[in-house]
Amino acid sequence: MNGPVEPLIDSHNALLSTLLDQTHECIALLDGDARIVFVNREGARAMEKSVPDALIGRHWVERWPEASRGDIERALADARHGKAARFTASRPGADGAPCWWDVTVTPIDAEGDASPRVLAIARDITAEARDRQRIAAITEEMRHRLKNAMTIAAGIVSMAARSRPEAQPFAREIIDRFAQLGAVQDIVLDPARAKNFADIVPMLARAYGDASLLRFGALPDARLGDAAMQALALTFGELATNSLKYGALKHGRPIEIDGVSKDGIFLMTWREPTAFGVARDGAQGLGLIERLIAASGGRFDREVGDDHLCVRVSLPALD
């Protein structure tokens, strides 16, 4: 019976190899010493070899630049102890520009083998990495331009009030609000800064309205990630702007704001006694905010009555 079995196994291996050659991921099977036992065609191309056979028996670690080898060795050590590991590494592409890879290494148990084989799968994330770099550059430019715009606006207000003593108290109030918005902007758009709801919401409130009309309930010390805090700040700004134009703040009525954080979810509630009319044609503000909240992993709920507005914003909180 042994005769027919071997060709069948070979046939299965050939079929599997053909299937793996069709994927865009780089797949390599390593022995206990991290030598390449198998690699698909995409993996060979990524390692600058035209055919997989040219890499068989080579050390997989040596196919990566020196700067990445520490992460690779740690991942292999984890795999040898039975744990899957993941890391991000780069190496030059065909044009010399860096290519970025998301790599997972997974142990493959072999009975009686003290050095289990390892399956390494690398996915090209160069486009994603470049997009992140581009977004970071745009964000930095936006921070710079916003700060300049607020500085110029504050300067114009100050100059306009210089020869009008009766307008100077109002001008100082406006300049202070610009300063508050600038401080919030620095925190919200800086990925290195801690972002706590209890710190930022009062700053936003001082920038947008009469502090006596903004009544705070619970303000939990909830930490939010960059996307969640940016979405929350934009939501607050949109609600405050609408209220100043059409709602409670315009008519000198109080707004209640509070929050709660539980089980990894943060919830902010905004309540104001406002009678909203029919939405004007082309109004997009809250619709855009709702989509932004959803893209940040949260939820936006709005309840409008004859004489009140209640908005609830839920977002993922950091541990």
CSV table of N, CA and C in Angstrom, one decimal, residues 145-218:
chain,number,residue,atom,x,y,z
A,145,ARG,N,-1.0,75.9,10.0
A,145,ARG,CA,-1.8,76.9,9.4
A,145,ARG,C,-2.9,77.4,10.3
A,146,LEU,N,-3.5,76.5,11.1
A,146,LEU,CA,-4.6,76.9,12.0
A,146,LEU,C,-4.0,77.8,13.1
A,147,LYS,N,-2.8,77.5,13.6
A,147,LYS,CA,-2.2,78.4,14.6
A,147,LYS,C,-2.0,79.7,14.0
A,148,ASN,N,-1.4,79.8,12.8
A,148,ASN,CA,-1.2,81.1,12.1
A,148,ASN,C,-2.5,81.8,11.9
A,149,ALA,N,-3.6,81.1,11.5
A,149,ALA,CA,-4.8,81.8,11.2
A,149,ALA,C,-5.4,82.4,12.5
A,150,MET,N,-5.3,81.7,13.6
A,150,MET,CA,-5.8,82.2,14.9
A,150,MET,C,-5.0,83.3,15.4
A,151,THR,N,-3.7,83.3,15.1
A,151,THR,CA,-2.8,84.4,15.5
A,151,THR,C,-3.1,85.6,14.7
A,152,ILE,N,-3.4,85.5,13.4
A,152,ILE,CA,-3.7,86.6,12.6
A,152,ILE,C,-5.0,87.2,13.0
A,153,ALA,N,-6.0,86.3,13.2
A,153,ALA,CA,-7.4,86.8,13.6
A,153,ALA,C,-7.3,87.5,14.9
A,154,ALA,N,-6.6,87.0,15.9
A,154,ALA,CA,-6.4,87.7,17.2
A,154,ALA,C,-5.8,89.1,17.0
A,155,GLY,N,-4.8,89.1,16.1
A,155,GLY,CA,-4.1,90.4,15.8
A,155,GLY,C,-5.0,91.4,15.2
A,156,ILE,N,-5.9,90.9,14.2
A,156,ILE,CA,-6.8,91.9,13.6
A,156,ILE,C,-7.8,92.4,14.6
A,157,VAL,N,-8.3,91.6,15.5
A,157,VAL,CA,-9.3,92.0,16.5
A,157,VAL,C,-8.6,93.0,17.4
A,158,SER,N,-7.3,92.8,17.8
A,158,SER,CA,-6.6,93.7,18.7
A,158,SER,C,-6.4,95.0,18.0
A,159,MET,N,-6.0,95.0,16.8
A,159,MET,CA,-5.8,96.3,16.0
A,159,MET,C,-7.1,97.1,15.9
A,160,ALA,N,-8.2,96.3,15.6
A,160,ALA,CA,-9.5,97.0,15.3
A,160,ALA,C,-9.9,97.7,16.6
A,161,ALA,N,-9.6,97.1,17.8
A,161,ALA,CA,-10.1,97.7,19.0
A,161,ALA,C,-9.1,98.7,19.6
A,162,ARG,N,-8.0,98.9,19.1
A,162,ARG,CA,-6.9,99.7,19.7
A,162,ARG,C,-7.4,101.2,19.8
A,163,SER,N,-8.1,101.7,18.9
A,163,SER,CA,-8.5,103.1,18.9
A,163,SER,C,-10.0,103.2,19.5
A,164,ARG,N,-10.5,102.1,20.0
A,164,ARG,CA,-11.9,102.2,20.5
A,164,ARG,C,-11.9,101.6,21.9
A,165,PRO,N,-11.7,102.3,22.9
A,165,PRO,CA,-11.6,101.8,24.2
A,165,PRO,C,-12.9,101.0,24.6
A,166,GLU,N,-14.1,101.4,24.2
A,166,GLU,CA,-15.3,100.7,24.6
A,166,GLU,C,-15.3,99.3,24.0
A,167,ALA,N,-14.5,99.0,22.9
A,167,ALA,CA,-14.6,97.7,22.3
A,167,ALA,C,-13.5,96.8,22.9
A,168,GLN,N,-12.5,97.3,23.7
A,168,GLN,CA,-11.4,96.5,24.1
A,168,GLN,C,-11.7,95.4,25.0
A,169,PRO,N,-12.7,95.5,26.0
A,169,PRO,CA,-13.1,94.3,26.8
A,169,PRO,C,-13.6,93.2,25.9
A,170,PHE,N,-14.4,93.5,24.9
A,170,PHE,CA,-14.9,92.5,24.0
A,170,PHE,C,-13.8,91.9,23.2
A,171,ALA,N,-12.8,92.7,22.7
A,171,ALA,CA,-11.7,92.2,22.0
A,171,ALA,C,-10.9,91.3,22.8
A,172,ARG,N,-10.6,91.6,24.1
A,172,ARG,CA,-9.9,90.7,24.9
A,172,ARG,C,-10.6,89.4,25.1
A,173,GLU,N,-11.9,89.4,25.2
A,173,GLU,CA,-12.6,88.1,25.3
A,173,GLU,C,-12.5,87.2,24.1
A,174,ILE,N,-12.5,87.9,22.9
A,174,ILE,CA,-12.4,87.1,21.6
A,174,ILE,C,-11.0,86.6,21.5
A,175,ILE,N,-10.0,87.4,21.9
A,175,ILE,CA,-8.6,86.9,21.8
A,175,ILE,C,-8.4,85.8,22.8
A,176,ASP,N,-9.0,85.8,24.0
A,176,ASP,CA,-8.9,84.7,24.9
A,176,ASP,C,-9.5,83.4,24.3
A,177,ARG,N,-10.6,83.6,23.6
A,177,ARG,CA,-11.2,82.4,23.0
A,177,ARG,C,-10.3,81.8,21.9
A,178,PHE,N,-9.7,82.7,21.2
A,178,PHE,CA,-8.7,82.1,20.2
A,178,PHE,C,-7.6,81.4,20.8
A,179,ALA,N,-7.1,81.9,22.0
A,179,ALA,CA,-6.1,81.3,22.7
A,179,ALA,C,-6.5,79.9,23.2
A,180,GLN,N,-7.8,79.8,23.7
A,180,GLN,CA,-8.3,78.5,24.2
A,180,GLN,C,-8.4,77.5,23.1
A,181,LEU,N,-8.9,78.0,21.9
A,181,LEU,CA,-8.9,77.1,20.8
A,181,LEU,C,-7.6,76.6,20.3
A,182,GLY,N,-6.6,77.5,20.4
A,182,GLY,CA,-5.2,77.1,20.0
A,182,GLY,C,-4.7,76.1,21.0
A,183,ALA,N,-5.0,76.2,22.3
A,183,ALA,CA,-4.5,75.3,23.3
A,183,ALA,C,-5.1,73.9,23.1
A,184,VAL,N,-6.4,73.9,22.8
A,184,VAL,CA,-7.1,72.6,22.5
A,184,VAL,C,-6.5,72.0,21.3
A,185,GLN,N,-6.3,72.8,20.2
A,185,GLN,CA,-5.8,72.3,19.0
A,185,GLN,C,-4.4,71.6,19.2
A,186,ASP,N,-3.6,72.2,20.0
A,186,ASP,CA,-2.2,71.7,20.3
A,186,ASP,C,-2.4,70.3,20.9
A,187,ILE,N,-3.3,70.1,21.9
A,187,ILE,CA,-3.5,68.9,22.5
A,187,ILE,C,-4.1,67.8,21.6
A,188,VAL,N,-5.2,68.2,20.9
A,188,VAL,CA,-5.9,67.2,20.2
A,188,VAL,C,-5.1,66.7,19.0
A,189,LEU,N,-4.4,67.6,18.3
A,189,LEU,CA,-3.6,67.2,17.1
A,189,LEU,C,-2.2,66.7,17.4
A,190,ASP,N,-1.8,66.7,18.6
A,190,ASP,CA,-0.5,66.2,18.9
A,190,ASP,C,-0.5,64.7,19.4
A,191,PRO,N,0.0,63.8,18.6
A,191,PRO,CA,-0.2,62.4,19.0
A,191,PRO,C,0.6,62.0,20.3
A,192,ALA,N,1.5,62.9,20.7
A,192,ALA,CA,2.3,62.6,21.9
A,192,ALA,C,1.7,63.1,23.2
A,193,ARG,N,0.6,63.9,23.1
A,193,ARG,CA,0.0,64.5,24.2
A,193,ARG,C,-1.1,63.6,24.8
A,194,ALA,N,-1.2,63.5,26.1
A,194,ALA,CA,-2.3,62.7,26.7
A,194,ALA,C,-3.7,63.5,26.5
A,195,LYS,N,-4.7,62.7,26.2
A,195,LYS,CA,-6.0,63.3,25.9
A,195,LYS,C,-7.1,62.8,26.8
A,196,ASN,N,-7.4,63.6,27.9
A,196,ASN,CA,-8.4,63.3,28.8
A,196,ASN,C,-9.6,64.1,28.7
A,197,PHE,N,-10.8,63.5,28.7
A,197,PHE,CA,-12.0,64.2,28.5
A,197,PHE,C,-12.2,65.3,29.5
A,198,ALA,N,-11.9,65.0,30.8
A,198,ALA,CA,-12.1,65.9,31.9
A,198,ALA,C,-11.2,67.2,31.7
A,199,ASP,N,-10.1,67.1,31.0
A,199,ASP,CA,-9.3,68.3,30.8
A,199,ASP,C,-9.7,69.1,29.6
A,200,ILE,N,-10.1,68.4,28.5
A,200,ILE,CA,-10.3,69.1,27.2
A,200,ILE,C,-11.6,69.7,27.1
A,201,VAL,N,-12.7,69.1,27.6
A,201,VAL,CA,-14.0,69.6,27.4
A,201,VAL,C,-14.2,71.0,28.1
A,202,PRO,N,-13.8,71.2,29.3
A,202,PRO,CA,-13.8,72.6,29.9
A,202,PRO,C,-13.1,73.6,29.0
A,203,MET,N,-12.0,73.2,28.4
A,203,MET,CA,-11.2,74.2,27.6
A,203,MET,C,-12.0,74.5,26.3
A,204,LEU,N,-12.7,73.5,25.7
A,204,LEU,CA,-13.5,73.7,24.6
A,204,LEU,C,-14.7,74.7,25.0
A,205,ALA,N,-15.2,74.4,26.1
A,205,ALA,CA,-16.4,75.2,26.6
A,205,ALA,C,-16.0,76.7,26.7
A,206,ARG,N,-14.8,77.0,27.3
A,206,ARG,CA,-14.4,78.4,27.5
A,206,ARG,C,-14.2,79.0,26.1
A,207,ALA,N,-13.8,78.2,25.1
A,207,ALA,CA,-13.6,78.8,23.8
A,207,ALA,C,-14.8,79.1,23.1
A,208,TYR,N,-15.9,78.3,23.3
A,208,TYR,CA,-17.1,78.4,22.5
A,208,TYR,C,-18.2,79.2,23.1
A,209,GLY,N,-18.3,79.4,24.5
A,209,GLY,CA,-19.4,80.0,25.0
A,209,GLY,C,-19.2,80.6,26.4
A,210,ASP,N,-20.3,81.2,26.9
A,210,ASP,CA,-20.4,81.7,28.2
A,210,ASP,C,-20.3,80.6,29.3
A,211,ALA,N,-19.3,80.6,30.1
A,211,ALA,CA,-19.1,79.5,31.0
A,211,ALA,C,-20.3,79.3,31.9
A,212,SER,N,-21.0,80.4,32.2
A,212,SER,CA,-22.1,80.3,33.1
A,212,SER,C,-23.3,79.5,32.5
A,213,LEU,N,-23.3,79.4,31.2
A,213,LEU,CA,-24.4,78.7,30.5
A,213,LEU,C,-24.0,77.2,30.2
A,214,LEU,N,-22.8,76.8,30.5
A,214,LEU,CA,-22.4,75.5,30.2
A,214,LEU,C,-22.2,74.8,31.6
A,215,ARG,N,-23.2,73.9,31.9
A,215,ARG,CA,-23.2,73.3,33.2
A,215,ARG,C,-22.8,71.8,33.0
A,216,PHE,N,-21.7,71.5,33.8
A,216,PHE,CA,-21.1,70.2,33.7
A,216,PHE,C,-21.5,69.3,34.8
A,217,GLY,N,-21.9,68.1,34.4
A,217,GLY,CA,-22.2,67.1,35.4
A,217,GLY,C,-20.9,66.3,35.6
A,218,ALA,N,-21.0,64.9,35.5
A,218,ALA,CA,-19.8,64.1,35.7
A,218,ALA,C,-18.8,64.3,34.5
